[in-house]
Short mmCIF file of C-alpha atoms in Angstrom, two decimals:
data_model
loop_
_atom_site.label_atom_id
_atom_site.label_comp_id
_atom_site.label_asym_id
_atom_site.label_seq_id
_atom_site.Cartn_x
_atom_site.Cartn_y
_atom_site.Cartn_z
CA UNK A 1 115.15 130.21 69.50
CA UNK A 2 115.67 128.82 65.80
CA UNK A 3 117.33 132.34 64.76
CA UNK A 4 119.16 132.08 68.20
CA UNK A 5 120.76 128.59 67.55
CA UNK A 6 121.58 129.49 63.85
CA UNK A 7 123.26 132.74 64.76
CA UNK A 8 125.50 130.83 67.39
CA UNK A 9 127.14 129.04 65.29
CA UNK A 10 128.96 131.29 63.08
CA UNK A 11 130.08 133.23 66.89
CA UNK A 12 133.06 131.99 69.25
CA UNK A 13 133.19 130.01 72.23
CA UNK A 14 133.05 133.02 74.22
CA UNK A 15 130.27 135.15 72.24
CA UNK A 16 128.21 131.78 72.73
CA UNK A 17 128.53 131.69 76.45
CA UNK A 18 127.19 135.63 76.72
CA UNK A 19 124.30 135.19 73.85
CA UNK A 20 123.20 132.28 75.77
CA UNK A 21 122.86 134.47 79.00
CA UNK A 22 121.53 137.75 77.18
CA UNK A 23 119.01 135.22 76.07
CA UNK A 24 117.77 133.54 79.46
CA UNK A 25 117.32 136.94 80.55
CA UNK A 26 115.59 138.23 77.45
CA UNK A 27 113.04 135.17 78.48
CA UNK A 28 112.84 136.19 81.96
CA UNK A 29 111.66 139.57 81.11
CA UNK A 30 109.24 137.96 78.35
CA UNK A 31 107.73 136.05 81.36
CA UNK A 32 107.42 138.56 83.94
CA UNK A 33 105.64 140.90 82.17
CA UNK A 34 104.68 141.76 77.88
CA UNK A 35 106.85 143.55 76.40
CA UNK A 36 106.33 147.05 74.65
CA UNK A 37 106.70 148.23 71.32
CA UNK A 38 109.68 149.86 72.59
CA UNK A 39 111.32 147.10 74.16
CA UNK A 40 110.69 145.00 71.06
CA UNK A 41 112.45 147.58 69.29
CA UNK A 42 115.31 148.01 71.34
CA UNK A 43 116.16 144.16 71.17
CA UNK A 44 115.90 144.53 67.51
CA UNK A 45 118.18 147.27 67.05
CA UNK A 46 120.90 145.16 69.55
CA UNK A 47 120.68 142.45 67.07
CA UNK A 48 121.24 144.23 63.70
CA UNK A 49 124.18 145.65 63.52
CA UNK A 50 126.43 142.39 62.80
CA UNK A 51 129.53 141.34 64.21
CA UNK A 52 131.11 144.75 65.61
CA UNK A 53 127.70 145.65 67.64
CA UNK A 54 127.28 141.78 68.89
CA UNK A 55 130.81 142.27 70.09
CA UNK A 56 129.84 145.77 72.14
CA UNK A 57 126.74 143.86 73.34
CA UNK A 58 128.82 141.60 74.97
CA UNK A 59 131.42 143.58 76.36
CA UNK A 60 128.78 145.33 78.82
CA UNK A 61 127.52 143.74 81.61
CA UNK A 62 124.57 141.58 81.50
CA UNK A 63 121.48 142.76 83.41
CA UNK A 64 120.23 142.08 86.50
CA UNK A 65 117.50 138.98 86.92
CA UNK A 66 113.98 140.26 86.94
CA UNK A 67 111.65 139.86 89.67
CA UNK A 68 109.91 136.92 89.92
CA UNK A 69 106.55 137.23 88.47
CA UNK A 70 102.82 135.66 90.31
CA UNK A 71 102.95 132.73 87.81
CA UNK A 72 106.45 132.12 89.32
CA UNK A 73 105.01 131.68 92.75
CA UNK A 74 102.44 129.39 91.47
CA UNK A 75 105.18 126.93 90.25
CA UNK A 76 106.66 127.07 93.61
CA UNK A 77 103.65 126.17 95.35
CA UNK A 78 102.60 123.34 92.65
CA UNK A 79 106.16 122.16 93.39
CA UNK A 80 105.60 121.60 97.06
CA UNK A 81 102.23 120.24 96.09
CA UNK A 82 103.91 117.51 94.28
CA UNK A 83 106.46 116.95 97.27
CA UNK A 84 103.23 116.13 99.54
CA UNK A 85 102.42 113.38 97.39
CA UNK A 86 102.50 109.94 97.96
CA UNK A 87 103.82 106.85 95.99
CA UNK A 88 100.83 106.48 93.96
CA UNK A 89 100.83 110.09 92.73
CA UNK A 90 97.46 110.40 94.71
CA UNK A 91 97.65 113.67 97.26
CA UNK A 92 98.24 112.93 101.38
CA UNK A 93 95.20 112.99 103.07
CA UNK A 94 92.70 113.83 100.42
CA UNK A 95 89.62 110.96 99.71
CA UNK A 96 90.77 107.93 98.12
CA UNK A 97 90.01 107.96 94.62
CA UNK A 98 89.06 104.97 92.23
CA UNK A 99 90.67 103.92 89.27
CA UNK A 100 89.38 103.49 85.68
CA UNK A 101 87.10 100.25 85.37
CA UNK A 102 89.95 99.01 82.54
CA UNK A 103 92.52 98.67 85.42
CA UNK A 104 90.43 97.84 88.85
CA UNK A 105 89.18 94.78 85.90
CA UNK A 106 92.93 94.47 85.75
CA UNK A 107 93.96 94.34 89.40
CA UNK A 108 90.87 92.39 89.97
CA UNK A 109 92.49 89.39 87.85
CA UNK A 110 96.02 90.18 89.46
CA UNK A 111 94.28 89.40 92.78
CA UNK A 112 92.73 86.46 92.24
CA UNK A 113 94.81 84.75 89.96
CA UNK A 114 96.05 81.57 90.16
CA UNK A 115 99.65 82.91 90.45
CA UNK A 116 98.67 85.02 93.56
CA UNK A 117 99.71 84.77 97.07
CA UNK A 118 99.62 86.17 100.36
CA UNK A 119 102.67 88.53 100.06
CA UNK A 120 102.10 89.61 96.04
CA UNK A 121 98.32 91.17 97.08
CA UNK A 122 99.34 92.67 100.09
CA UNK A 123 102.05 94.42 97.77
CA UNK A 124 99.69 95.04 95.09
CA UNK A 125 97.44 96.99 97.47
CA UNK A 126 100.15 98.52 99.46
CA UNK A 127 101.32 99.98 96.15
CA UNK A 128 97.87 100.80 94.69
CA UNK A 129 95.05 99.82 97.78
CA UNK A 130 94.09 103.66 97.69
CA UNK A 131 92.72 103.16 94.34
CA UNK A 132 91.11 99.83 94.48
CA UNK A 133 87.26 100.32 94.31
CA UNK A 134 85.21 98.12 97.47
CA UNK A 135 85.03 94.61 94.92
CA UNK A 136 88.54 94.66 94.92
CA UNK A 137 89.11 95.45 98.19
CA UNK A 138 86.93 92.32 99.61
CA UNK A 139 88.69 90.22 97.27
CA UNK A 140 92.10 91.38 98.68
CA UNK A 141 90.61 90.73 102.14
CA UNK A 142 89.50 87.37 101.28
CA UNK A 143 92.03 86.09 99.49
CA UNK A 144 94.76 87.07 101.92
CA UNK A 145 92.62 85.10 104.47
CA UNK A 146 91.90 82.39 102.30
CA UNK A 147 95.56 81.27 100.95
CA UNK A 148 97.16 82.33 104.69
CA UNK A 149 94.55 79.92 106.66
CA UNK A 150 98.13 77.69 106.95
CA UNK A 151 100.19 80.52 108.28
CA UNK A 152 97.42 82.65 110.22
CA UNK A 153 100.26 83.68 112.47
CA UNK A 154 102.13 86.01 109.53
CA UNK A 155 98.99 87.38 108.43
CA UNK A 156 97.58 88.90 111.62
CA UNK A 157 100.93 90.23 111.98
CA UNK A 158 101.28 91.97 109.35
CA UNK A 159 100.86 95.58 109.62
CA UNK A 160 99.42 95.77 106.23
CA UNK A 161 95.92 94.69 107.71
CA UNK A 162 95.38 97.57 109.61
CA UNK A 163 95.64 99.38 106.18
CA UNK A 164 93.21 97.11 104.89
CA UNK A 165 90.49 97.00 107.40
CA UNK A 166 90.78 100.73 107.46
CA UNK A 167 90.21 101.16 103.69
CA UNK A 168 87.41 98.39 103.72
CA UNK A 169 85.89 101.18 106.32
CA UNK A 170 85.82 103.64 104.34
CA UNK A 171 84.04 101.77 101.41
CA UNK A 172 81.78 99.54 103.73
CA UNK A 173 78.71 101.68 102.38
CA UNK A 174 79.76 100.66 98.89
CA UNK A 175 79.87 97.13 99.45
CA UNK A 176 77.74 94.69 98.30
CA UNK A 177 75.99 91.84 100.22
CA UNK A 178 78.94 89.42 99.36
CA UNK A 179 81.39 91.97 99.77
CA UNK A 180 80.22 92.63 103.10
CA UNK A 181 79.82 89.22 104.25
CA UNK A 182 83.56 88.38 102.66
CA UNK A 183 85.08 91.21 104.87
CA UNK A 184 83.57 89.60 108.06
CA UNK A 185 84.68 86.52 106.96
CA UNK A 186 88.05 87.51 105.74
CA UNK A 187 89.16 89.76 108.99
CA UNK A 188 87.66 86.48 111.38
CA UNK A 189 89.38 83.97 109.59
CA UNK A 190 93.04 85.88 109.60
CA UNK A 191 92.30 86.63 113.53
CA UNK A 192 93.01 90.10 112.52
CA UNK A 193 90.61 92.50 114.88
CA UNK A 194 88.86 95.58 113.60
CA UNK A 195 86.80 96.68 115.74
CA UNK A 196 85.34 100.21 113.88
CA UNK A 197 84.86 97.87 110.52
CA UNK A 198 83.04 95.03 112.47
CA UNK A 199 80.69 97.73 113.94
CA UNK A 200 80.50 99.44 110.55
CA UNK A 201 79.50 96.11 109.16
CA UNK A 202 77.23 95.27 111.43
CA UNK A 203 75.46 98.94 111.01
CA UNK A 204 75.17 98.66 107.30
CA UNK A 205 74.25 95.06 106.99
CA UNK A 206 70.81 94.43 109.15
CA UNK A 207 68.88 96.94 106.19
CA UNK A 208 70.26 94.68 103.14
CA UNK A 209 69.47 91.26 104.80
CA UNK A 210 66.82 89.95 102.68
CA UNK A 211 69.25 90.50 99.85
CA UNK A 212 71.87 88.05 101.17
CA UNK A 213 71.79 84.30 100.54
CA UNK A 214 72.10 81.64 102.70
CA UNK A 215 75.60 80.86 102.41
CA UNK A 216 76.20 85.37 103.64
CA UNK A 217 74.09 85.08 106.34
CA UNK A 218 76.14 81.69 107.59
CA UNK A 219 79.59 83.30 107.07
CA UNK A 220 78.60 86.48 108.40
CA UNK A 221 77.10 84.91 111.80
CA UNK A 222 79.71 82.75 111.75
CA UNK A 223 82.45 85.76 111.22
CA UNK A 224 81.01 87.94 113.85
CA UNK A 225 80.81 84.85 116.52
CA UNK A 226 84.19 83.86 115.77
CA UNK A 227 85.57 87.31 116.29
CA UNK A 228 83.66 87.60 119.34
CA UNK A 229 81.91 90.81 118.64
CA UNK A 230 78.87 91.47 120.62
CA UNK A 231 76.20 93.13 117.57
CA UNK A 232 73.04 91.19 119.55
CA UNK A 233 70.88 93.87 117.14
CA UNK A 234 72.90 91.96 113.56
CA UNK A 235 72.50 88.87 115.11
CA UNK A 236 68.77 89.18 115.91
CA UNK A 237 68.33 90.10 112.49
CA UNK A 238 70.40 87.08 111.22
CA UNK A 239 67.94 85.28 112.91
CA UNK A 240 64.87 86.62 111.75
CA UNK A 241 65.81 86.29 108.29
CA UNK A 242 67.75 82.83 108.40
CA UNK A 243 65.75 80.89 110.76
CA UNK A 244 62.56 80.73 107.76
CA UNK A 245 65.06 79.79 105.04
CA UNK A 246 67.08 77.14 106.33
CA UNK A 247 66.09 74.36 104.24
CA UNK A 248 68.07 76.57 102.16
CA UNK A 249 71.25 76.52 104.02
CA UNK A 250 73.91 73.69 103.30
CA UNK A 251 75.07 71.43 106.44
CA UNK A 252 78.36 73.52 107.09
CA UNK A 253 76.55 77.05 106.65
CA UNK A 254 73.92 75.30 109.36
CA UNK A 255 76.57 74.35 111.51
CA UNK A 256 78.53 77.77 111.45
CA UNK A 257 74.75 79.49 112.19
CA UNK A 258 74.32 77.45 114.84
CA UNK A 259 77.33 77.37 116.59
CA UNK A 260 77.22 81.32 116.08
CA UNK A 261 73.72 81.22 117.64
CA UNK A 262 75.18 79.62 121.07
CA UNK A 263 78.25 82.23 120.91
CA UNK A 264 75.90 84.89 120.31
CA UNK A 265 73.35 84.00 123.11
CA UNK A 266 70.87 86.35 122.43
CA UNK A 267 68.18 84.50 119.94
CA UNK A 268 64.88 83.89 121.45
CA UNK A 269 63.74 80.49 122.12
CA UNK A 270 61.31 80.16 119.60
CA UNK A 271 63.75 80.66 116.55
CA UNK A 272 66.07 78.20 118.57
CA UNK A 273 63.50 75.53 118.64
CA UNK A 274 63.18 75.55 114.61
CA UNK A 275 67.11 75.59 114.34
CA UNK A 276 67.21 72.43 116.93
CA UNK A 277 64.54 70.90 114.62
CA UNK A 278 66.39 71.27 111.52
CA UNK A 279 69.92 70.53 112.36
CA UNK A 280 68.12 66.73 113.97
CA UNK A 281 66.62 66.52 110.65
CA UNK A 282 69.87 66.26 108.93
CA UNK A 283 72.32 65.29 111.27
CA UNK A 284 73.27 62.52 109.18
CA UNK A 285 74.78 65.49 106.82
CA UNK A 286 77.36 66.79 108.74
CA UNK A 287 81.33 65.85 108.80
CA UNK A 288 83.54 65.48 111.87
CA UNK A 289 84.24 68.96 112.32
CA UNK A 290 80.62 70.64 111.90
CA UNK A 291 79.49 67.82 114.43
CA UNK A 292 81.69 69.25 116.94
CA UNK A 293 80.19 73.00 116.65
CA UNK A 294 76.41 71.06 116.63
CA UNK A 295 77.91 69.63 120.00
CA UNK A 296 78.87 72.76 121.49
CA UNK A 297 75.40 74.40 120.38
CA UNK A 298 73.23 71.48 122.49
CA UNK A 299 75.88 72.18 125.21
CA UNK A 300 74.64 75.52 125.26
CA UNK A 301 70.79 75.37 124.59
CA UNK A 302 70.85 72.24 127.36
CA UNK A 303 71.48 75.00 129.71
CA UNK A 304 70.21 78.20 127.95
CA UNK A 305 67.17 76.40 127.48
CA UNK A 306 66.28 73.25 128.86
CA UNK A 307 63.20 73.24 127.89
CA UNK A 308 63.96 72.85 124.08
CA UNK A 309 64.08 69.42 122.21
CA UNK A 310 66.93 67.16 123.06
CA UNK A 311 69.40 64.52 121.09
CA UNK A 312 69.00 61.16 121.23
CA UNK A 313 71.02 59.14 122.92
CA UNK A 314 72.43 57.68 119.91
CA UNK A 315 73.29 61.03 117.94
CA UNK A 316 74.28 62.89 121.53
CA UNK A 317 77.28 59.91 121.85
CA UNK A 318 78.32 60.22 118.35
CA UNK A 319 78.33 64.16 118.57
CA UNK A 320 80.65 63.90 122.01
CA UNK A 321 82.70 61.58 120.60
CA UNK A 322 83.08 63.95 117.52
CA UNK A 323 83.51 66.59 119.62
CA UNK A 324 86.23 64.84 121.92
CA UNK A 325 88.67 63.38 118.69
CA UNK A 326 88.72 67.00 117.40
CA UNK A 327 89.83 68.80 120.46
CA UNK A 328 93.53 70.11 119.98
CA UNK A 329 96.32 68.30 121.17
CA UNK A 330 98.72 69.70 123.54
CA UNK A 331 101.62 72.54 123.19
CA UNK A 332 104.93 73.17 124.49
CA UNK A 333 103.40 76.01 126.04
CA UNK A 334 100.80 73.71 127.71
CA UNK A 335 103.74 71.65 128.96
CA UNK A 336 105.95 74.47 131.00
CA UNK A 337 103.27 75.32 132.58
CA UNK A 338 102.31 71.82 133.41
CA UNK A 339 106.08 71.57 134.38
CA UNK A 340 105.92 74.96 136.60
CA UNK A 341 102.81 73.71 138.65
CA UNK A 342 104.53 70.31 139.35
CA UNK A 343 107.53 72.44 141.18
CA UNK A 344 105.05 73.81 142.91
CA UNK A 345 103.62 70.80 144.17
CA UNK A 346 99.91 71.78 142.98
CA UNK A 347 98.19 68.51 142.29
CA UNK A 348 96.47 68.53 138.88
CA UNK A 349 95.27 66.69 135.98
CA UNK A 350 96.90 67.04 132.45
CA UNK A 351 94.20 66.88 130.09
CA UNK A 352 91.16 66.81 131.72
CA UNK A 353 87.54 65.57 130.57
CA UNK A 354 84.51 66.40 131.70
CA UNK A 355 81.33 64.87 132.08
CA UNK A 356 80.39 66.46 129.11
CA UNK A 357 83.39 65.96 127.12
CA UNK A 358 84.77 69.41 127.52
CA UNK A 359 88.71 69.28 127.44
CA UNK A 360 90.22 71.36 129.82
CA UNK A 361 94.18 71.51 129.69
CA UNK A 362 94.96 71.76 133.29
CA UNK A 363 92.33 70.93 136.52
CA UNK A 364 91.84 70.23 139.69
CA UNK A 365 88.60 68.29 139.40
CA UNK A 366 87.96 68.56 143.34
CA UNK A 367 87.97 72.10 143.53
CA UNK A 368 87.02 72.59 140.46
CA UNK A 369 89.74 75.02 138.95
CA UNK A 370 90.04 74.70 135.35
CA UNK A 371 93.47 76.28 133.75
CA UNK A 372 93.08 77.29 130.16
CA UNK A 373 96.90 77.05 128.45
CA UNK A 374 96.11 80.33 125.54
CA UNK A 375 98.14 79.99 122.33
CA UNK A 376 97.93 82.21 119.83
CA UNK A 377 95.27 80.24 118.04
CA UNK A 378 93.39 81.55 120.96
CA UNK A 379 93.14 84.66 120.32
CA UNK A 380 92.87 87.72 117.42
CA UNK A 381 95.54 90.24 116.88
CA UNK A 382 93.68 94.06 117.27
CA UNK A 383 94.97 95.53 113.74
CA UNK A 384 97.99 97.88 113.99
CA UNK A 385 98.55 96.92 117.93
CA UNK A 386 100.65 94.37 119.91
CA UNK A 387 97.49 93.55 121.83
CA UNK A 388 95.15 90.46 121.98
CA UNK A 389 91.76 89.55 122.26
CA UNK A 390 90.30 86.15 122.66
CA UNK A 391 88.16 84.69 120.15
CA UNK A 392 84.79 83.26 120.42
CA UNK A 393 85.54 79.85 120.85
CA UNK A 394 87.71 80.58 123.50
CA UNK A 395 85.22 82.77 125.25
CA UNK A 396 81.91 80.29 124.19
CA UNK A 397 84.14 77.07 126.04
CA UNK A 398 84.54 79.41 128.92
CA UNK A 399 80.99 80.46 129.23
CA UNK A 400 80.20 76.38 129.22
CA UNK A 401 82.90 75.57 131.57
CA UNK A 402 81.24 78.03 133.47
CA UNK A 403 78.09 77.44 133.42
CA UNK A 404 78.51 73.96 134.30
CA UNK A 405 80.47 75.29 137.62
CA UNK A 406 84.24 75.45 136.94
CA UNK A 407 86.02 78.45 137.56
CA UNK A 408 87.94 78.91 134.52
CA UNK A 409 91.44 80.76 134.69
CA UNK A 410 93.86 81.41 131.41
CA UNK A 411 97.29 81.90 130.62
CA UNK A 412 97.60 83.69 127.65
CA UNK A 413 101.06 82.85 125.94
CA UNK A 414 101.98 87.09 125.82
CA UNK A 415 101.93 86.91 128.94
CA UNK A 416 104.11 83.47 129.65
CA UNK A 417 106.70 84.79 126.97
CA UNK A 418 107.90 87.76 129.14
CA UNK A 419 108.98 84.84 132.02
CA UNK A 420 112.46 83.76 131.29
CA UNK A 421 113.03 82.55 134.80
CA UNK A 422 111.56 79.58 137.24
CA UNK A 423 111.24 81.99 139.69
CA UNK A 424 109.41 84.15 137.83
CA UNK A 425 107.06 81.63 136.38
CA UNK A 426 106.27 80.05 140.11
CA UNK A 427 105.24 83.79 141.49
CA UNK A 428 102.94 84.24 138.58
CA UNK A 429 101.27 81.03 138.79
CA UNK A 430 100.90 81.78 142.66
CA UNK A 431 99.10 85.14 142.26
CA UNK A 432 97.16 83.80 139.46
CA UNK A 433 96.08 80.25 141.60
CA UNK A 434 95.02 83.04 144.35
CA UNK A 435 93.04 85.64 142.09
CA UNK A 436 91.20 82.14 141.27
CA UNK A 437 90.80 80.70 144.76
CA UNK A 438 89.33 84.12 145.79
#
């Protein structure tokens, strides 16, 4: 190439244009196969005889392209390789693979940062997610929950969760005990729901149990309650290790066991009696909003079990009234369809309390019809859907309501969105009112 370039200059425009051809295919032939002595002969004698025999060189036509050699069809192949790629360089459908420990330290810091929001890690792992190792991928989860608990609606939305729970799958054996409690509690909290990584969770986490402390058992019951998954086997477990320890437990990790104990409904009596013990031993501990899930799990052992310990009079009043100053106010939602059964003429209470202090949005206390008004904080989002499940609170209110003899319908607001029309909202309501009555 050196003698090549040297040589050109001294030639004309023209004699450069042919050299620079005789010499592509002088490298095709020098790929495709060694040459001989001969042939290295022959392209030294077309090179030595100066001006006048460069001149004849070039006045004959050049030769025809070689055949493409094996290493040739290698390249091709290596070049369609690369075209089945993705963004990160990393190849379509092949195991994800982790990154040095230098950058998942890196990303690590990215992700919890004080700088970080919802939107920059859901970027950050949509761009590189198929390298984070499982730390980093429970502190994605968490932190998305965490800093979107004010706009829960844009999170389970967001079609980037599916990604995540999916991912958080395939690493759930590589978790640790707080990685695997801060998925649960992640994935409940965004009311995003996974159902393969709840039941991968609750596989892998029943072994590991006496390695989790108090505060991982509490936000795992409490994840798994919330989400309304039904893993009686995990929460059995939770049970057997929790209920020995819980002078280790902190009033809000008691309350969120608790509560997920009555969701649950599956813990035997005698590991209920001990929790009933403890939580009237400190029931002075508690704040406003713990009281209220205390509240709801006496509701349930009172009819679960009757035969367990009971509040006093003095703690059951201040846990109803607790209970009764935290329940949600009333929607827009709640209000059409208030506004719909007035048209209609169907007598009914707006805000209705029960004996027990369970708020029911629409009733008819004489038949005993209660009408559950389902926003979206009702429910979880199934990850990369448009459907809807309802949560446990949802489902442990309608248990009570139930058990205490109402006959609990709800709207759930997907379904309400679709009426535009008065008509339409009227002939809903009517075959709903007579699924009820039946």
């Amino acid at each position: 190439e050196r003698g090549f370039c040297a040589w050109g200059k001294v030639c004309h425009v023209r004699e450069k244009t042919v050299l620079r051809e005789m010499w592509r295919s002088l490298t095709w032939r020098k790929r495709s196969s060694p040459p001989s002595r001969l042939e290295h002969g022959r392209r030294d004698e077309r090179f030595e005889g100066g001006r006048d025999q460069r001149r004849e060189h070039a006045s004959r036509p050049l030769a025809a392209s070689p055949r493409r050699s094996r290493r040739d069809g290698d390249e091709r192949r290596a070049r369609s390789r690369s075209r089945s790629r993705d963004r990160d360089g990393s190849r379509k459908g092949s195991p994800p693979q982790e990154a040095p420990m230098r950058q998942q330290i890196a990303w690590g810091k990215q992700i919890a940062g004080r700088d970080a929001t919802v939107q920059s890690n859901l970027r950050l792992f949509e761009t590189h997610g198929r390298h984070f190792n499982a730390r980093n991928l429970s502190t994605t989860a968490h932190r998305v929950a965490k800093l979107g608990t004010k706009r829960k609606e844009r999170v389970m939305n967001d079609s980037r969760m599916r990604d995540l729970a999916a991912f958080c799958l395939r690493r759930v054996s590589d978790h640790d005990t707080q990685g695997l409690a801060n998925v649960a509690w992640a994935f409940a909290t965004a009311r995003v729901e996974a159902p393969e990584l709840f039941d991968a969770i609750a596989a892998a986490a029943p072994p590991r149990l006496d390695q989790f402390d108090s505060q991982n058992l509490a936000n795992t019951a409490w994840a798994f309650a919330s989400s309304g998954v039904k893993a009686p086997k995990l929460f059995e477990a939770i049970a057997t290790e929790a209920v020995p320890r819980l002078k280790e437990f902190k009033p809000q990790g008691l309350a969120n066991t608790a509560w997920a104990f009555a969701c649950a409904s599956c813990i035997p009596a005698e590991q209920l009696a001990v929790v009933v013990d403890r939580v009237i031993e400190v029931i002075g501990t508690f704040q406003e909003v713990h009281l209220c899930q205390i509240y709801q799990f006496f509701l349930y052992t009172r009819i679960a079990h009757p035969e367990l310990r009971a509040l006093e009079p003095q703690h059951q009043q201040k846990l109803r009234a607790a209970y009764m100053h935290m329940s949600p106010t009333n929607s827009r939602l709640h209000r059409m369809v208030a506004s719909t059964l007035s048209r209609m003429r169907w007598a009914h209470d707006f805000e209705h309390v029960t004996e027990e202090g369970i708020s029911i949005d629409l009733a008819q206390p004489n038949t005993k019809i209660a009408i559950e008004v389902d926003g979206p904080s009702h429910h979880l989002r199934i990850a990369g859907t448009t459907d809807f499940v309802q949560n446990g609170a949802t489902l442990l209110k309608t248990r009570l309501l139930e058990d205490f003899g109402w006959k609990v319908m709800h709207i759930p607001f997907y379904e309400w969105d679709k009426l535009k029309q008065y008509a339409d909202q009227e002939t809903y309501m009517r075959g709903r009112l007579g699924i009820c009555r039946r």
